Each structure stands twice: as C-alpha cells, then as structure tokens.
Amino acid sequence: MAAPVKKSFTTPDERIDLPGIIADIVDVGDSTITKSVFDPGMHCPQISLEGKPKCLAHHSGYCVEGGLHVQMDDGSTLDVAPNDVFDIPPGHDGMSVGPQPFLAIYWAGARTWMADRAGERVLMTLLFTDVVDSTVRALELGDKAWRELLAVHYRTVRNVLDRYRGREIKTAGDGFICGFDSAGRAIEAAVAIRDRALADGLSIRAGVHSGEVELVGDDIAGVAVHEAARVAAAAGADEILVSEATRLLATGVPYAFEARGPFELKGLPGPRTLYAVTRNSGQSSN
C-alpha cells in the first residue's frame, strides 16, 4: 500500500517565473499540481498564431481569486470566477480580468506551455497510444462503466503528460497523439501510461517516433506523423514500440530495447526494425 504524502507550495519542486505570471509546481503521487498567479491583464502562456495569442495546453483547475476570460478558437467563451472549477481544452486565449490577480490551482496543463510558431518545422518525438479491443471492453462493461473507465484513463494520460512535459496534440478514437521535446521523456511517459492503464484494467498499444513535424495551428503535419502512427499500429497489446530514430536519441533512459521485425510500414519505403521497450535487468515495476 502506498504511503500518504504531502508537499507545500512554500517549497515547490519547480517554479515557472514569467513576466506577470508565477507558477509553483509540486508532484504528488501520480499528479502534478500547480498554483498559478496571473497579474491583471496577463494572458495564458501562449504561442503566436497569425499575430493572435493562443495557448495549446489543456487546463483543469480551481479558481481561488480573481477572474479569467477564455476565448476558444471556435468563438465560444468562458468566464471563470472564484470557487469555479474549470476545464479548458487546447486552442484558447485566457486573460486575467478584474482589479486583482487571477489565482488558481491547476491539476492539468502545468508543463505543457508551448512556444513554437505556426508554420515552423521542429524536431519532435511523437507518442501515439490506442486502447486495445475497446469495442469488446465496452460490450463487457456496458456504456456507463466504459465511459467512466475511459474518463479515468484520460485523466491519467493528462497527468502523465504534465509530469513528463508532453503536449496533448489531440485525441484519436480512444487514444492520444502527444508531442515531446525529449525522446527519453516520451518513452518514460509511454511506460507510465501503459502501466497505469494496466492497473485500471485497460490494455493499450503505443508507438514512439522522432522526426521533424510542421506546426499547423494546434495540430502537426508531416511524414513523421504518419510514421509514428504506423509504429503504434505495429505494437501488440501492452507493448511499446519505438523507431530507430527514437532509440538513438533516447540516451540514459532506464529501459532496454529489443529489436523486433522487420516490419513493412504502410506507405513507407523498405522494411523497418522497431524496438520494444523493456525493463532493464533488476529494474522493478512501478
């Protein structure tokens, strides 16, 4: 049985200090919790898209003081006030409104602030996940229990992304497409998602590939995206496969790689060797 634990924002694990914004971050159990203060008139940490402010993080939290006005890409708006609990998808502009700073406690979105410009090509490690035999599980559990289990899984994935500095790009079916600026963190996140899914009674498959992608609004494009999807599709239940590019970049991770294949990946030339992520000898399961 896990022991209880507590931490204090007085001595946070990490502090993000930007002009007009301070965020204190603590990791507690499987969650990353943040206390953020936005001075009046400050926007969410953002990228610039065609000259407009835009945040690509997924925020869930509780407003303690002040107010936040949220403008979504689709034109919808949300006003957050003290005692409100909120969930804000990626693709928004949020601005602190009113005479006092906006103070909020977040349990999602702490470490997914991006600073890339749309249209740029950037090196990114992509993680694709998918729930295995989701239709069978849904029939076994029934609609209500299946929705509840998926909701738990989605929260788990987003907590893991916060911890390993991943960006949720979008959901696809019952899975996720995520981006990382580190191959090692992407692999560690994949292992954490797989292990926690197993503990919740779900099986997933995952694929990890590193390559250049083009930023297209809050989405991504390019051959690397298709290759990452093919790598994930080749994985079996509870398996994490990585490409050769990712294996070479992932130095210092506490995992071993077992060669699998060769695989013919649809639409890509020539056979490919993929690598299954395994635990090093003597490494215990989390």
Tab-separated table of C-alpha atoms in Angstrom, residues 4-263:
chain	number	residue	atom	x	y	z
A	4	PRO	CA	0.389	9.133	2.236
A	5	VAL	CA	2.420	12.108	1.129
A	6	LYS	CA	2.178	15.873	1.293
A	7	LYS	CA	4.085	18.783	-0.192
A	8	SER	CA	3.947	22.554	0.187
A	9	PHE	CA	3.831	25.340	-2.373
A	10	THR	CA	6.185	27.156	0.029
A	11	THR	CA	8.958	24.865	-1.262
A	12	PRO	CA	7.755	23.803	-4.736
A	13	ASP	CA	9.513	21.226	-6.889
A	14	GLU	CA	9.685	23.770	-9.680
A	15	ARG	CA	8.844	27.425	-10.290
A	16	ILE	CA	7.918	28.991	-13.629
A	17	ASP	CA	8.588	32.721	-13.401
A	18	LEU	CA	7.482	34.758	-16.415
A	19	PRO	CA	6.674	38.476	-16.683
A	20	GLY	CA	3.351	38.880	-14.872
A	21	ILE	CA	2.978	35.135	-14.199
A	22	ILE	CA	4.298	32.907	-11.413
A	23	ALA	CA	3.547	29.172	-11.224
A	24	ASP	CA	4.677	26.942	-8.360
A	25	ILE	CA	4.601	23.218	-9.178
A	26	VAL	CA	4.611	20.129	-6.937
A	27	ASP	CA	4.500	16.459	-7.922
A	28	VAL	CA	2.301	14.465	-5.550
A	29	GLY	CA	1.728	10.782	-6.222
A	30	ASP	CA	0.697	10.486	-9.868
A	31	SER	CA	-0.415	14.115	-10.135
A	32	THR	CA	1.249	17.425	-10.897
A	33	ILE	CA	-0.434	20.286	-9.008
A	34	THR	CA	0.244	23.952	-9.736
A	35	LYS	CA	-0.537	27.230	-8.009
A	36	SER	CA	-0.515	29.979	-10.628
A	37	VAL	CA	-0.855	33.744	-10.253
A	38	PHE	CA	-1.609	35.916	-13.312
A	39	ASP	CA	-1.367	39.687	-12.920
A	40	PRO	CA	-4.393	41.664	-14.211
A	41	GLY	CA	-4.370	41.837	-17.996
A	42	MET	CA	-1.970	38.895	-18.428
A	43	HIS	CA	-2.736	36.178	-20.972
A	44	CYS	CA	-2.140	32.445	-20.606
A	45	PRO	CA	1.363	31.389	-21.661
A	46	GLN	CA	0.926	31.171	-25.386
A	47	ILE	CA	2.295	30.811	-28.862
A	48	SER	CA	1.702	33.411	-31.542
A	49	LEU	CA	-0.543	32.203	-34.328
A	50	GLU	CA	-1.023	34.723	-37.118
A	51	GLY	CA	-0.443	37.504	-34.606
A	52	LYS	CA	-3.083	36.254	-32.156
A	53	PRO	CA	-2.473	34.895	-28.643
A	54	LYS	CA	-3.182	31.187	-28.305
A	55	CYS	CA	-2.487	28.569	-25.630
A	56	LEU	CA	-2.076	24.915	-26.623
A	57	ALA	CA	-2.213	23.452	-23.110
A	58	HIS	CA	-5.187	21.615	-21.623
A	59	HIS	CA	-6.053	23.256	-18.284
A	60	SER	CA	-8.151	21.847	-15.460
A	61	GLY	CA	-8.290	23.717	-12.178
A	62	TYR	CA	-9.988	25.686	-9.420
A	63	CYS	CA	-10.191	29.474	-9.203
A	64	VAL	CA	-9.262	30.853	-5.778
A	65	GLU	CA	-9.265	34.591	-6.504
A	66	GLY	CA	-9.692	36.974	-9.426
A	67	GLY	CA	-11.190	36.132	-12.799
A	68	LEU	CA	-10.226	34.637	-16.156
A	69	HIS	CA	-11.887	35.330	-19.508
A	70	VAL	CA	-11.395	32.481	-22.005
A	71	GLN	CA	-11.889	32.783	-25.767
A	72	MET	CA	-11.867	29.476	-27.676
A	73	ASP	CA	-10.840	29.048	-31.317
A	74	ASP	CA	-14.449	28.295	-32.263
A	75	GLY	CA	-15.609	31.642	-30.842
A	76	SER	CA	-17.125	30.275	-27.632
A	77	THR	CA	-16.202	31.985	-24.371
A	78	LEU	CA	-15.969	31.115	-20.696
A	79	ASP	CA	-15.674	33.385	-17.676
A	80	VAL	CA	-14.079	31.855	-14.585
A	81	ALA	CA	-14.741	33.345	-11.134
A	82	PRO	CA	-13.776	32.411	-7.536
A	83	ASN	CA	-14.985	28.933	-6.493
A	84	ASP	CA	-15.379	27.828	-10.135
A	85	VAL	CA	-13.882	24.507	-11.198
A	86	PHE	CA	-12.920	24.651	-14.877
A	87	ASP	CA	-11.697	22.529	-17.771
A	88	ILE	CA	-10.280	24.375	-20.801
A	89	PRO	CA	-9.272	22.418	-23.945
A	90	PRO	CA	-6.227	23.349	-26.038
A	91	GLY	CA	-6.648	26.175	-28.522
A	92	HIS	CA	-7.707	29.188	-26.458
A	93	ASP	CA	-6.713	32.594	-25.201
A	94	GLY	CA	-7.174	33.203	-21.486
A	95	MET	CA	-6.766	36.647	-19.916
A	96	SER	CA	-6.785	37.638	-16.255
A	97	VAL	CA	-9.612	40.148	-15.775
A	98	GLY	CA	-10.594	42.398	-12.908
A	99	PRO	CA	-8.600	44.501	-10.449
A	100	GLN	CA	-6.834	41.639	-8.644
A	101	PRO	CA	-4.568	38.836	-9.887
A	102	PHE	CA	-6.088	35.558	-11.046
A	103	LEU	CA	-5.053	32.853	-8.567
A	104	ALA	CA	-5.830	29.258	-9.468
A	105	ILE	CA	-4.872	25.710	-8.551
A	106	TYR	CA	-4.315	23.520	-11.629
A	107	TRP	CA	-4.145	19.734	-11.872
A	108	ALA	CA	-3.602	19.656	-15.641
A	109	GLY	CA	-1.652	21.861	-18.012
A	110	ALA	CA	1.237	22.894	-15.774
A	111	ARG	CA	4.079	21.816	-18.030
A	112	THR	CA	2.561	21.838	-21.492
A	113	TRP	CA	3.053	25.502	-22.413
A	114	MET	CA	4.454	25.601	-25.935
A	115	ALA	CA	6.444	28.399	-27.546
A	116	ASP	CA	6.689	27.354	-31.191
A	117	ARG	CA	5.404	29.396	-34.106
A	118	ALA	CA	2.861	28.024	-36.552
A	119	GLY	CA	4.354	27.044	-39.904
A	120	GLU	CA	7.732	26.194	-38.406
A	121	ARG	CA	9.288	22.768	-38.714
A	122	VAL	CA	10.537	21.440	-35.397
A	123	LEU	CA	12.091	18.206	-34.174
A	124	MET	CA	9.540	16.411	-32.023
A	125	THR	CA	9.187	12.974	-30.509
A	126	LEU	CA	5.650	11.736	-31.082
A	127	LEU	CA	3.769	9.305	-28.876
A	128	PHE	CA	0.671	7.583	-30.228
A	129	THR	CA	-1.459	5.477	-27.880
A	130	ASP	CA	-4.563	3.402	-28.526
A	131	VAL	CA	-6.793	1.274	-26.314
A	132	VAL	CA	-6.725	-2.377	-27.389
A	133	ASP	CA	-10.048	-4.170	-28.014
A	134	SER	CA	-12.041	-1.145	-26.893
A	135	THR	CA	-15.260	-2.387	-28.500
A	136	VAL	CA	-15.003	-5.728	-26.686
A	137	ARG	CA	-14.341	-4.000	-23.355
A	138	ALA	CA	-17.239	-1.597	-23.894
A	139	LEU	CA	-19.592	-4.530	-24.520
A	140	GLU	CA	-18.293	-6.341	-21.433
A	141	LEU	CA	-18.667	-3.337	-19.123
A	142	GLY	CA	-21.711	-1.565	-20.541
A	143	ASP	CA	-21.871	2.038	-21.726
A	144	LYS	CA	-21.826	3.798	-18.334
A	145	ALA	CA	-18.954	1.790	-16.826
A	146	TRP	CA	-16.970	2.080	-20.076
A	147	ARG	CA	-17.366	5.870	-20.156
A	148	GLU	CA	-16.234	6.072	-16.525
A	149	LEU	CA	-13.194	3.879	-17.208
A	150	LEU	CA	-12.236	5.955	-20.248
A	151	ALA	CA	-12.591	9.147	-18.197
A	152	VAL	CA	-10.168	7.728	-15.635
A	153	HIS	CA	-7.760	6.784	-18.425
A	154	TYR	CA	-7.931	10.248	-19.989
A	155	ARG	CA	-7.174	11.894	-16.627
A	156	THR	CA	-4.265	9.517	-16.121
A	157	VAL	CA	-2.782	10.274	-19.547
A	158	ARG	CA	-3.037	14.025	-18.982
A	159	ASN	CA	-1.408	13.739	-15.554
A	160	VAL	CA	1.449	11.752	-17.094
A	161	LEU	CA	1.872	14.323	-19.869
A	162	ASP	CA	2.182	17.063	-17.264
A	163	ARG	CA	4.805	15.110	-15.360
A	164	TYR	CA	6.935	14.366	-18.413
A	165	ARG	CA	6.444	17.724	-20.147
A	166	GLY	CA	4.408	16.311	-23.001
A	167	ARG	CA	1.904	18.173	-25.140
A	168	GLU	CA	-1.508	16.702	-25.898
A	169	ILE	CA	-1.968	17.372	-29.593
A	170	LYS	CA	-5.335	15.653	-29.935
A	171	THR	CA	-7.303	12.562	-29.077
A	172	ALA	CA	-7.964	9.992	-31.805
A	173	GLY	CA	-10.674	7.453	-31.060
A	174	ASP	CA	-9.783	6.060	-27.637
A	175	GLY	CA	-6.142	7.092	-27.930
A	176	PHE	CA	-3.881	10.123	-27.789
A	177	ILE	CA	-1.415	11.855	-30.071
A	178	CYS	CA	1.229	13.619	-27.973
A	179	GLY	CA	4.428	15.551	-28.626
A	180	PHE	CA	7.628	15.816	-26.587
A	181	ASP	CA	10.886	17.722	-26.930
A	182	SER	CA	12.754	14.720	-25.463
A	183	ALA	CA	12.794	11.129	-26.734
A	184	GLY	CA	13.623	9.849	-23.257
A	185	ARG	CA	10.679	11.600	-21.609
A	186	ALA	CA	8.355	10.353	-24.353
A	187	ILE	CA	9.394	6.754	-23.638
A	188	GLU	CA	9.068	7.194	-19.882
A	189	ALA	CA	5.620	8.707	-20.384
A	190	ALA	CA	4.603	5.776	-22.609
A	191	VAL	CA	5.681	3.287	-19.935
A	192	ALA	CA	3.820	5.195	-17.219
A	193	ILE	CA	0.643	5.368	-19.322
A	194	ARG	CA	0.851	1.645	-20.176
A	195	ASP	CA	1.457	0.607	-16.547
A	196	ARG	CA	-1.324	2.774	-15.136
A	197	ALA	CA	-3.732	1.601	-17.813
A	198	LEU	CA	-2.989	-1.986	-16.823
A	199	ALA	CA	-3.662	-1.141	-13.176
A	200	ASP	CA	-7.041	0.279	-14.247
A	201	GLY	CA	-7.907	-2.834	-16.259
A	202	LEU	CA	-7.088	-1.469	-19.725
A	203	SER	CA	-4.622	-2.619	-22.363
A	204	ILE	CA	-3.038	-0.101	-24.677
A	205	ARG	CA	-0.548	-0.186	-27.508
A	206	ALA	CA	1.916	2.653	-28.027
A	207	GLY	CA	4.329	3.837	-30.691
A	208	VAL	CA	7.090	6.432	-30.371
A	209	HIS	CA	8.924	8.071	-33.276
A	210	SER	CA	11.171	11.131	-33.547
A	211	GLY	CA	11.308	13.390	-36.572
A	212	GLU	CA	10.598	16.820	-37.999
A	213	VAL	CA	6.973	17.971	-37.993
A	214	GLU	CA	5.288	21.088	-39.307
A	215	LEU	CA	3.197	23.109	-36.864
A	216	VAL	CA	-0.244	23.735	-38.342
A	217	GLY	CA	-2.247	25.750	-35.824
A	218	ASP	CA	-2.623	23.488	-32.812
A	219	ASP	CA	-2.074	20.405	-34.998
A	220	ILE	CA	1.008	18.902	-36.649
A	221	ALA	CA	1.714	17.503	-40.102
A	222	GLY	CA	4.450	15.683	-41.989
A	223	VAL	CA	5.817	12.237	-42.785
A	224	ALA	CA	6.966	11.794	-39.174
A	225	VAL	CA	3.340	11.894	-38.029
A	226	HIS	CA	2.382	9.083	-40.401
A	227	GLU	CA	5.424	7.038	-39.393
A	228	ALA	CA	4.604	7.397	-35.694
A	229	ALA	CA	1.058	6.181	-36.386
A	230	ARG	CA	2.419	3.133	-38.266
A	231	VAL	CA	4.809	2.320	-35.416
A	232	ALA	CA	1.923	2.367	-32.946
A	233	ALA	CA	-0.235	0.205	-35.219
A	234	ALA	CA	2.506	-2.450	-35.270
A	235	ALA	CA	2.528	-2.780	-31.460
A	236	GLY	CA	0.694	-5.549	-29.662
A	237	ALA	CA	-1.378	-5.322	-26.505
A	238	ASP	CA	0.574	-3.697	-23.636
A	239	GLU	CA	3.539	-3.192	-25.974
A	240	ILE	CA	5.530	-0.019	-26.626
A	241	LEU	CA	7.438	0.094	-29.908
A	242	VAL	CA	9.934	2.803	-30.832
A	243	SER	CA	11.620	3.644	-34.112
A	244	GLU	CA	15.342	3.526	-34.729
A	245	ALA	CA	15.449	7.334	-34.663
A	246	THR	CA	13.911	7.430	-31.189
A	247	ARG	CA	16.136	4.627	-29.886
A	248	LEU	CA	19.255	6.538	-30.926
A	249	LEU	CA	18.042	9.752	-29.285
A	250	ALA	CA	16.888	8.138	-26.034
A	251	THR	CA	20.154	8.072	-24.123
A	252	GLY	CA	20.151	7.478	-20.384
A	253	VAL	CA	16.627	6.059	-20.060
A	254	PRO	CA	16.242	3.214	-17.518
A	255	TYR	CA	14.931	0.805	-20.165
A	256	ALA	CA	16.292	-1.674	-22.681
A	257	PHE	CA	15.289	-2.070	-26.335
A	258	GLU	CA	14.616	-5.425	-28.013
A	259	ALA	CA	14.770	-5.492	-31.795
A	260	ARG	CA	11.547	-6.595	-33.467
A	261	GLY	CA	10.709	-7.029	-37.122
A	262	PRO	CA	11.394	-6.387	-39.854
A	263	PHE	CA	8.108	-4.529	-40.346
